[in-house]
Amino acid sequence: MSDSPSLLTASRRFPPSRAFVESASINATRLAEMRVAADDDYVGFWAKLAREQLAWKTEFITALDDSNAPNFRWFADGTLNASFNCLDLHLATRGDKLAIVFESEPGARRTYTYRQLHREVCKLANAIKSLGVGCGDRVVIYLPHTPEAIIAMQACARIGAIHSVVFAGFSATSLKDRIEDAGATLLITADGSVRNGSSIELKRAADDALQAGSGSIKNVIVLRNTERPVDMKAGRDLWWHELLEGQPEHCEPEWVSAEHPLFLLYTSGSTGKPKGIQHSTGGYLLNATVTCQWVFDLRDDDVFWCTADVGWITGHTYVCYGPLANGATVMIYEGAPMVPDAGRFWKICQDYGVTIFYTAPTAIRALMRAGDAFPKSYDLSKLRLLGSVGEPINPEAWMWYHEVIGKGRLPIVDTWWQTETGAIMMSPIPGAIDTKPGSCTHPLPGIFVEIVDEAGTPVTENSTGGYLVIRKPWPSMARTIWGDNPRYIKTYWEQFGPDRYVVGDSVHRDEDGYYWILGRVDDVLNVSGHRLGTMEVESALGSHAAVAESAVVGRPHEIKGEAIVAFVVLRGDRPTGEQATALSKQLRDHVGMQIGAIAKPDEIRFTDSLPKTRSGKIMRRLLRSIAKGETVTQDVSTLENPNIVEQLAYPA
Ligand code: WTA
């Protein structure tokens, strides 16, 4: 289990301001009613919402089908289309309302009304169809965080093609693995992207991926985003703008079962191989839609800015699907937060009148460190709600967010959820409950969580930590792991019995019943809010010719939350001095090439061997405390090689 919960239990409570409560769509009374309805009949609760909130082509009759549990199915006999719900539905009432407001790092600006966005999506959908891509085919999207990424996702949804977005920061090798696993036939990418002032060559990476394999890809659509020269392979590669020329501006949506896969999104687990989390159309869209209303109190005049890249689940649910299904105006910024300085986010909030701002603790900490002068020199008066996601937010960062950005009056929603849950599971309902810095407060109505101990026994005492599980199915839950249902069942439904979804986080509940997420309990790291498996980094290191063996652990990091430390045993002698520095760089670059820059270890320590028990298990706990620089107090007598501790702790 992680750190002592008592360290996190802040006694401070912040009630929402009277002004916020008065205008909020859900107040405490309404929330209580919702809870009663959901507790009474959770299937009926979700079914009612599904009927009210989504536009169906054919209404469903059965809300929940649990005959194949834990492969639950929601609304399966109903048909709908996600893109229709996000676009067509608004044309009559909001056709000229801005759907997307975009700014690039160098400062280019563009906007799309709902009508314009609908048109672009239809044209691309028709273009994709003309390439022979149909319902159920997989399309990999490897694009920077631009409106076109949203257009591409929506176009896939429109024709029933299953998209798999690969974060543009991932390497060619990661891209290749994901294309192959999904058996994708179409790749949509761009010439490049500008981040932190330097250019990321996406098309080059795509070419490398395709050269190394990925034989299933028949065509590559290339968006011109940076004007950098790229190689175009005749017969395979097509320019986005040329392909769209002359395409009809209408594309009839493909009406699919609510259970039809909307997308795959690969995420890290505790093995070396990322898993393709498969989400459904109807259930996913329902939770995406309602959480925007409940958690963000979304209204028609809001400008909603979730800073997450579209390559992550947060970008899927709170940039692409949730806000658009609600007809909101979405801000998209393609760039880094510190360019040209730490005022960029605040300038964007000011320039576009952002009202809801949703970001990650790692960004908040970095911006906090840059000083108060930046936010203070911009007009943030339009902001009315702040959000946090991706990792536990430390109370100091929460307080800064509250005081300096929120001027002490804006509610903060600390939203807990995962790629697998599809949408927010635990969060304050901003107009209905008091917040506490560092707590995601309570599960949303219709979500039933439990804390269990190692043996799976429910922990009833407050103040005792344990493993977080979810007790009942919910509409946006992951349906399976693409191509590997046994792994889905083994990963999520076995440890604590077949009716408890295993979250993988440890949690503690305080005396007021507030939940405090402490962090992962498996070998998954959270680096700058991004999930990375220690095994994934280890297998990347292991693929370098010089490496015999490695163990990767996390170390607390002031800004990133966690930093990666790798203990490496080489095939030859242990290097020291300059040789060690050079090899360290080589290995870091190698990991960058295998996975992506986010996975590069912060520190590499070379060692003659790893600390192992006599049964051959690496003692990760020991490595974690060594990485932190703690004095080793653990009993090392069970180690096969106790002498190694000295070398690990004080490398030459
Ligand atoms: C962590 C991101 C504490 C948690 C949406 C979870 C959080 C993992 C929070 C999922 C939060 C996410 N407080 N921890 N508000 N939000 N986490 O799949 O460990 O990228 O299991 O989804 O991030 O990461 P993922």
mmCIF file of N, CA and C in Angstrom, residues 157-237:
data_model
loop_
_atom_site.group_PDB
_atom_site.id
_atom_site.type_symbol
_atom_site.label_atom_id
_atom_site.label_comp_id
_atom_site.label_asym_id
_atom_site.label_seq_id
_atom_site.Cartn_x
_atom_site.Cartn_y
_atom_site.Cartn_z
ATOM 1 N N ALA A 157 -16.533 7.723 -36.522
ATOM 2 C CA ALA A 157 -17.762 7.392 -35.803
ATOM 3 C C ALA A 157 -18.960 7.438 -36.749
ATOM 4 N N ARG A 158 -18.906 8.383 -37.674
ATOM 5 C CA ARG A 158 -20.030 8.560 -38.585
ATOM 6 C C ARG A 158 -20.277 7.332 -39.458
ATOM 7 N N ILE A 159 -19.192 6.695 -39.874
ATOM 8 C CA ILE A 159 -19.353 5.542 -40.773
ATOM 9 C C ILE A 159 -19.189 4.212 -40.022
ATOM 10 N N GLY A 160 -19.080 4.286 -38.717
ATOM 11 C CA GLY A 160 -18.977 3.051 -37.934
ATOM 12 C C GLY A 160 -17.598 2.427 -37.948
ATOM 13 N N ALA A 161 -16.608 3.165 -38.481
ATOM 14 C CA ALA A 161 -15.230 2.658 -38.411
ATOM 15 C C ALA A 161 -14.732 2.875 -36.981
ATOM 16 N N ILE A 162 -13.881 1.981 -36.513
ATOM 17 C CA ILE A 162 -13.415 2.052 -35.128
ATOM 18 C C ILE A 162 -12.093 2.811 -35.102
ATOM 19 N N HIS A 163 -12.048 3.958 -34.421
ATOM 20 C CA HIS A 163 -10.767 4.674 -34.427
ATOM 21 C C HIS A 163 -9.888 4.257 -33.266
ATOM 22 N N SER A 164 -8.598 4.353 -33.509
ATOM 23 C CA SER A 164 -7.620 4.120 -32.458
ATOM 24 C C SER A 164 -6.641 5.279 -32.560
ATOM 25 N N VAL A 165 -6.756 6.225 -31.644
ATOM 26 C CA VAL A 165 -5.881 7.395 -31.692
ATOM 27 C C VAL A 165 -4.574 7.036 -30.986
ATOM 28 N N VAL A 166 -3.472 7.307 -31.656
ATOM 29 C CA VAL A 166 -2.158 7.084 -31.048
ATOM 30 C C VAL A 166 -1.563 8.462 -30.778
ATOM 31 N N PHE A 167 -1.276 8.742 -29.526
ATOM 32 C CA PHE A 167 -0.722 10.032 -29.119
ATOM 33 C C PHE A 167 0.479 10.379 -29.991
ATOM 34 N N ALA A 168 0.512 11.618 -30.480
ATOM 35 C CA ALA A 168 1.560 12.033 -31.409
ATOM 36 C C ALA A 168 2.956 12.013 -30.779
ATOM 37 N N GLY A 169 3.031 11.896 -29.467
ATOM 38 C CA GLY A 169 4.334 11.810 -28.810
ATOM 39 C C GLY A 169 4.885 10.389 -28.792
ATOM 40 N N PHE A 170 4.079 9.432 -29.217
ATOM 41 C CA PHE A 170 4.581 8.058 -29.259
ATOM 42 C C PHE A 170 5.464 7.857 -30.481
ATOM 43 N N SER A 171 6.395 6.912 -30.331
ATOM 44 C CA SER A 171 7.385 6.676 -31.378
ATOM 45 C C SER A 171 6.820 5.806 -32.491
ATOM 46 N N ALA A 172 7.632 5.668 -33.556
ATOM 47 C CA ALA A 172 7.270 4.821 -34.688
ATOM 48 C C ALA A 172 7.003 3.388 -34.233
ATOM 49 N N THR A 173 7.819 2.901 -33.307
ATOM 50 C CA THR A 173 7.643 1.518 -32.849
ATOM 51 C C THR A 173 6.307 1.342 -32.135
ATOM 52 N N SER A 174 5.974 2.292 -31.265
ATOM 53 C CA SER A 174 4.679 2.227 -30.572
ATOM 54 C C SER A 174 3.533 2.275 -31.577
ATOM 55 N N LEU A 175 3.696 3.145 -32.558
ATOM 56 C CA LEU A 175 2.661 3.278 -33.585
ATOM 57 C C LEU A 175 2.487 1.958 -34.335
ATOM 58 N N LYS A 176 3.595 1.385 -34.729
ATOM 59 C CA LYS A 176 3.561 0.113 -35.465
ATOM 60 C C LYS A 176 2.851 -0.972 -34.644
ATOM 61 N N ASP A 177 3.225 -1.084 -33.369
ATOM 62 C CA ASP A 177 2.601 -2.107 -32.521
ATOM 63 C C ASP A 177 1.088 -1.940 -32.452
ATOM 64 N N ARG A 178 0.653 -0.695 -32.331
ATOM 65 C CA ARG A 178 -0.784 -0.436 -32.200
ATOM 66 C C ARG A 178 -1.513 -0.679 -33.515
ATOM 67 N N ILE A 179 -0.886 -0.314 -34.624
ATOM 68 C CA ILE A 179 -1.509 -0.585 -35.928
ATOM 69 C C ILE A 179 -1.674 -2.093 -36.102
ATOM 70 N N GLU A 180 -0.618 -2.814 -35.784
ATOM 71 C CA GLU A 180 -0.651 -4.265 -35.985
ATOM 72 C C GLU A 180 -1.667 -4.939 -35.083
ATOM 73 N N ASP A 181 -1.684 -4.536 -33.830
ATOM 74 C CA ASP A 181 -2.609 -5.173 -32.897
ATOM 75 C C ASP A 181 -4.060 -4.970 -33.340
ATOM 76 N N ALA A 182 -4.340 -3.774 -33.863
ATOM 77 C CA ALA A 182 -5.716 -3.466 -34.263
ATOM 78 C C ALA A 182 -6.023 -3.966 -35.674
ATOM 79 N N GLY A 183 -5.006 -4.305 -36.444
ATOM 80 C CA GLY A 183 -5.212 -4.698 -37.838
ATOM 81 C C GLY A 183 -5.833 -3.562 -38.638
ATOM 82 N N ALA A 184 -5.334 -2.356 -38.431
ATOM 83 C CA ALA A 184 -5.923 -1.179 -39.074
ATOM 84 C C ALA A 184 -5.590 -1.146 -40.566
ATOM 85 N N THR A 185 -6.548 -0.630 -41.359
ATOM 86 C CA THR A 185 -6.308 -0.534 -42.796
ATOM 87 C C THR A 185 -6.007 0.890 -43.246
ATOM 88 N N LEU A 186 -6.365 1.858 -42.416
ATOM 89 C CA LEU A 186 -6.127 3.257 -42.783
ATOM 90 C C LEU A 186 -5.401 3.962 -41.649
ATOM 91 N N LEU A 187 -4.431 4.795 -42.039
ATOM 92 C CA LEU A 187 -3.722 5.614 -41.068
ATOM 93 C C LEU A 187 -3.939 7.077 -41.444
ATOM 94 N N ILE A 188 -4.313 7.885 -40.466
ATOM 95 C CA ILE A 188 -4.460 9.323 -40.729
ATOM 96 C C ILE A 188 -3.404 10.046 -39.902
ATOM 97 N N THR A 189 -2.532 10.777 -40.585
ATOM 98 C CA THR A 189 -1.459 11.462 -39.870
ATOM 99 C C THR A 189 -1.259 12.862 -40.469
ATOM 100 N N ALA A 190 -0.193 13.517 -40.036
ATOM 101 C CA ALA A 190 0.080 14.874 -40.517
ATOM 102 C C ALA A 190 1.550 14.971 -40.890
ATOM 103 N N ASP A 191 1.880 16.023 -41.626
ATOM 104 C CA ASP A 191 3.294 16.224 -41.950
ATOM 105 C C ASP A 191 4.096 16.446 -40.663
ATOM 106 N N GLY A 192 3.510 17.116 -39.704
ATOM 107 C CA GLY A 192 4.223 17.333 -38.448
ATOM 108 C C GLY A 192 3.439 18.214 -37.506
ATOM 109 N N SER A 193 4.102 18.589 -36.438
ATOM 110 C CA SER A 193 3.475 19.440 -35.437
ATOM 111 C C SER A 193 4.576 20.253 -34.781
ATOM 112 N N VAL A 194 4.211 21.419 -34.266
ATOM 113 C CA VAL A 194 5.215 22.221 -33.564
ATOM 114 C C VAL A 194 4.918 22.202 -32.079
ATOM 115 N N ARG A 195 5.918 21.803 -31.314
ATOM 116 C CA ARG A 195 5.742 21.793 -29.861
ATOM 117 C C ARG A 195 7.022 22.275 -29.215
ATOM 118 N N ASN A 196 6.871 23.161 -28.259
ATOM 119 C CA ASN A 196 8.028 23.760 -27.614
ATOM 120 C C ASN A 196 8.971 24.356 -28.646
ATOM 121 N N GLY A 197 8.399 24.891 -29.684
ATOM 122 C CA GLY A 197 9.190 25.546 -30.713
ATOM 123 C C GLY A 197 9.845 24.595 -31.695
ATOM 124 N N SER A 198 9.868 23.310 -31.401
ATOM 125 C CA SER A 198 10.524 22.429 -32.376
ATOM 126 C C SER A 198 9.497 21.533 -33.061
ATOM 127 N N SER A 199 9.923 21.081 -34.229
ATOM 128 C CA SER A 199 8.973 20.391 -35.073
ATOM 129 C C SER A 199 9.019 18.881 -34.821
ATOM 130 N N ILE A 200 7.842 18.274 -34.736
ATOM 131 C CA ILE A 200 7.753 16.822 -34.554
ATOM 132 C C ILE A 200 7.363 16.226 -35.909
ATOM 133 N N GLU A 201 8.199 15.320 -36.388
ATOM 134 C CA GLU A 201 7.972 14.825 -37.741
ATOM 135 C C GLU A 201 7.117 13.567 -37.724
ATOM 136 N N LEU A 202 5.834 13.790 -37.750
ATOM 137 C CA LEU A 202 4.901 12.666 -37.630
ATOM 138 C C LEU A 202 4.909 11.759 -38.862
ATOM 139 N N LYS A 203 4.953 12.373 -40.041
ATOM 140 C CA LYS A 203 4.902 11.557 -41.253
ATOM 141 C C LYS A 203 6.134 10.666 -41.335
ATOM 142 N N ARG A 204 7.265 11.206 -40.937
ATOM 143 C CA ARG A 204 8.493 10.408 -40.940
ATOM 144 C C ARG A 204 8.333 9.203 -40.007
ATOM 145 N N ALA A 205 7.789 9.437 -38.815
ATOM 146 C CA ALA A 205 7.569 8.336 -37.863
ATOM 147 C C ALA A 205 6.584 7.328 -38.447
ATOM 148 N N ALA A 206 5.536 7.847 -39.106
ATOM 149 C CA ALA A 206 4.549 6.951 -39.718
ATOM 150 C C ALA A 206 5.215 6.098 -40.793
ATOM 151 N N ASP A 207 6.075 6.733 -41.591
ATOM 152 C CA ASP A 207 6.777 5.973 -42.637
ATOM 153 C C ASP A 207 7.640 4.881 -42.017
ATOM 154 N N ASP A 208 8.334 5.224 -40.939
ATOM 155 C CA ASP A 208 9.178 4.221 -40.268
ATOM 156 C C ASP A 208 8.331 3.065 -39.754
ATOM 157 N N ALA A 209 7.182 3.416 -39.184
ATOM 158 C CA ALA A 209 6.294 2.371 -38.646
ATOM 159 C C ALA A 209 5.842 1.440 -39.766
ATOM 160 N N LEU A 210 5.488 2.047 -40.889
ATOM 161 C CA LEU A 210 4.957 1.226 -41.989
ATOM 162 C C LEU A 210 6.059 0.400 -42.644
ATOM 163 N N GLN A 211 7.244 0.957 -42.669
ATOM 164 C CA GLN A 211 8.371 0.237 -43.244
ATOM 165 C C GLN A 211 8.716 -0.988 -42.399
ATOM 166 N N ALA A 212 8.557 -0.816 -41.089
ATOM 167 C CA ALA A 212 8.946 -1.896 -40.174
ATOM 168 C C ALA A 212 7.888 -2.993 -40.104
ATOM 169 N N GLY A 213 6.788 -2.806 -40.769
ATOM 170 C CA GLY A 213 5.731 -3.817 -40.700
ATOM 171 C C GLY A 213 4.400 -3.182 -41.002
ATOM 172 N N SER A 214 3.428 -3.403 -40.144
ATOM 173 C CA SER A 214 2.102 -2.795 -40.296
ATOM 174 C C SER A 214 1.560 -2.995 -41.696
ATOM 175 N N GLY A 215 1.660 -4.196 -42.207
ATOM 176 C CA GLY A 215 1.256 -4.499 -43.585
ATOM 177 C C GLY A 215 -0.216 -4.326 -43.848
ATOM 178 N N SER A 216 -1.029 -4.213 -42.782
ATOM 179 C CA SER A 216 -2.470 -4.107 -43.016
ATOM 180 C C SER A 216 -2.883 -2.754 -43.576
ATOM 181 N N ILE A 217 -2.034 -1.740 -43.394
ATOM 182 C CA ILE A 217 -2.398 -0.383 -43.834
ATOM 183 C C ILE A 217 -2.379 -0.284 -45.362
ATOM 184 N N LYS A 218 -3.530 0.147 -45.913
ATOM 185 C CA LYS A 218 -3.602 0.292 -47.370
ATOM 186 C C LYS A 218 -3.383 1.746 -47.798
ATOM 187 N N ASN A 219 -3.869 2.663 -46.990
ATOM 188 C CA ASN A 219 -3.721 4.077 -47.328
ATOM 189 C C ASN A 219 -3.313 4.913 -46.127
ATOM 190 N N VAL A 220 -2.646 6.028 -46.441
ATOM 191 C CA VAL A 220 -2.285 6.988 -45.398
ATOM 192 C C VAL A 220 -2.809 8.353 -45.839
ATOM 193 N N ILE A 221 -3.638 8.948 -45.017
ATOM 194 C CA ILE A 221 -4.105 10.307 -45.305
ATOM 195 C C ILE A 221 -3.202 11.256 -44.524
ATOM 196 N N VAL A 222 -2.663 12.263 -45.233
ATOM 197 C CA VAL A 222 -1.691 13.155 -44.603
ATOM 198 C C VAL A 222 -2.241 14.588 -44.545
ATOM 199 N N LEU A 223 -2.348 15.090 -43.341
ATOM 200 C CA LEU A 223 -2.808 16.460 -43.144
ATOM 201 C C LEU A 223 -1.621 17.403 -43.268
ATOM 202 N N ARG A 224 -1.824 18.484 -44.026
ATOM 203 C CA ARG A 224 -0.745 19.481 -44.086
ATOM 204 C C ARG A 224 -0.921 20.421 -42.898
ATOM 205 N N ASN A 225 -0.009 20.321 -41.964
ATOM 206 C CA ASN A 225 -0.146 21.084 -40.714
ATOM 207 C C ASN A 225 1.023 22.030 -40.490
ATOM 208 N N THR A 226 2.184 21.673 -41.014
ATOM 209 C CA THR A 226 3.362 22.518 -40.761
ATOM 210 C C THR A 226 4.047 22.987 -42.041
ATOM 211 N N GLU A 227 3.623 22.482 -43.159
ATOM 212 C CA GLU A 227 4.258 22.813 -44.446
ATOM 213 C C GLU A 227 5.659 22.225 -44.568
ATOM 214 N N ARG A 228 6.038 21.337 -43.707
ATOM 215 C CA ARG A 228 7.358 20.710 -43.851
ATOM 216 C C ARG A 228 7.307 19.695 -44.976
ATOM 217 N N PRO A 229 8.418 19.596 -45.721
ATOM 218 C CA PRO A 229 8.398 18.630 -46.820
ATOM 219 C C PRO A 229 8.342 17.195 -46.288
ATOM 220 N N VAL A 230 7.552 16.366 -46.938
ATOM 221 C CA VAL A 230 7.472 14.956 -46.538
ATOM 222 C C VAL A 230 7.504 14.086 -47.794
ATOM 223 N N ASP A 231 7.860 12.836 -47.615
ATOM 224 C CA ASP A 231 7.809 11.889 -48.724
ATOM 225 C C ASP A 231 6.392 11.353 -48.833
ATOM 226 N N MET A 232 5.867 11.365 -50.041
ATOM 227 C CA MET A 232 4.544 10.784 -50.239
ATOM 228 C C MET A 232 4.718 9.547 -51.115
ATOM 229 N N LYS A 233 4.221 8.426 -50.650
ATOM 230 C CA LYS A 233 4.374 7.201 -51.420
ATOM 231 C C LYS A 233 3.185 7.055 -52.377
ATOM 232 N N ALA A 234 3.506 7.022 -53.659
ATOM 233 C CA ALA A 234 2.449 6.973 -54.672
ATOM 234 C C ALA A 234 1.585 5.729 -54.469
ATOM 235 N N GLY A 235 0.285 5.927 -54.616
ATOM 236 C CA GLY A 235 -0.631 4.797 -54.500
ATOM 237 C C GLY A 235 -1.063 4.520 -53.072
ATOM 238 N N ARG A 236 -0.270 4.970 -52.125
ATOM 239 C CA ARG A 236 -0.627 4.726 -50.724
ATOM 240 C C ARG A 236 -0.990 6.022 -49.996
ATOM 241 N N ASP A 237 -0.182 7.052 -50.178
ATOM 242 C CA ASP A 237 -0.346 8.283 -49.402
ATOM 243 C C ASP A 237 -1.178 9.322 -50.153
#
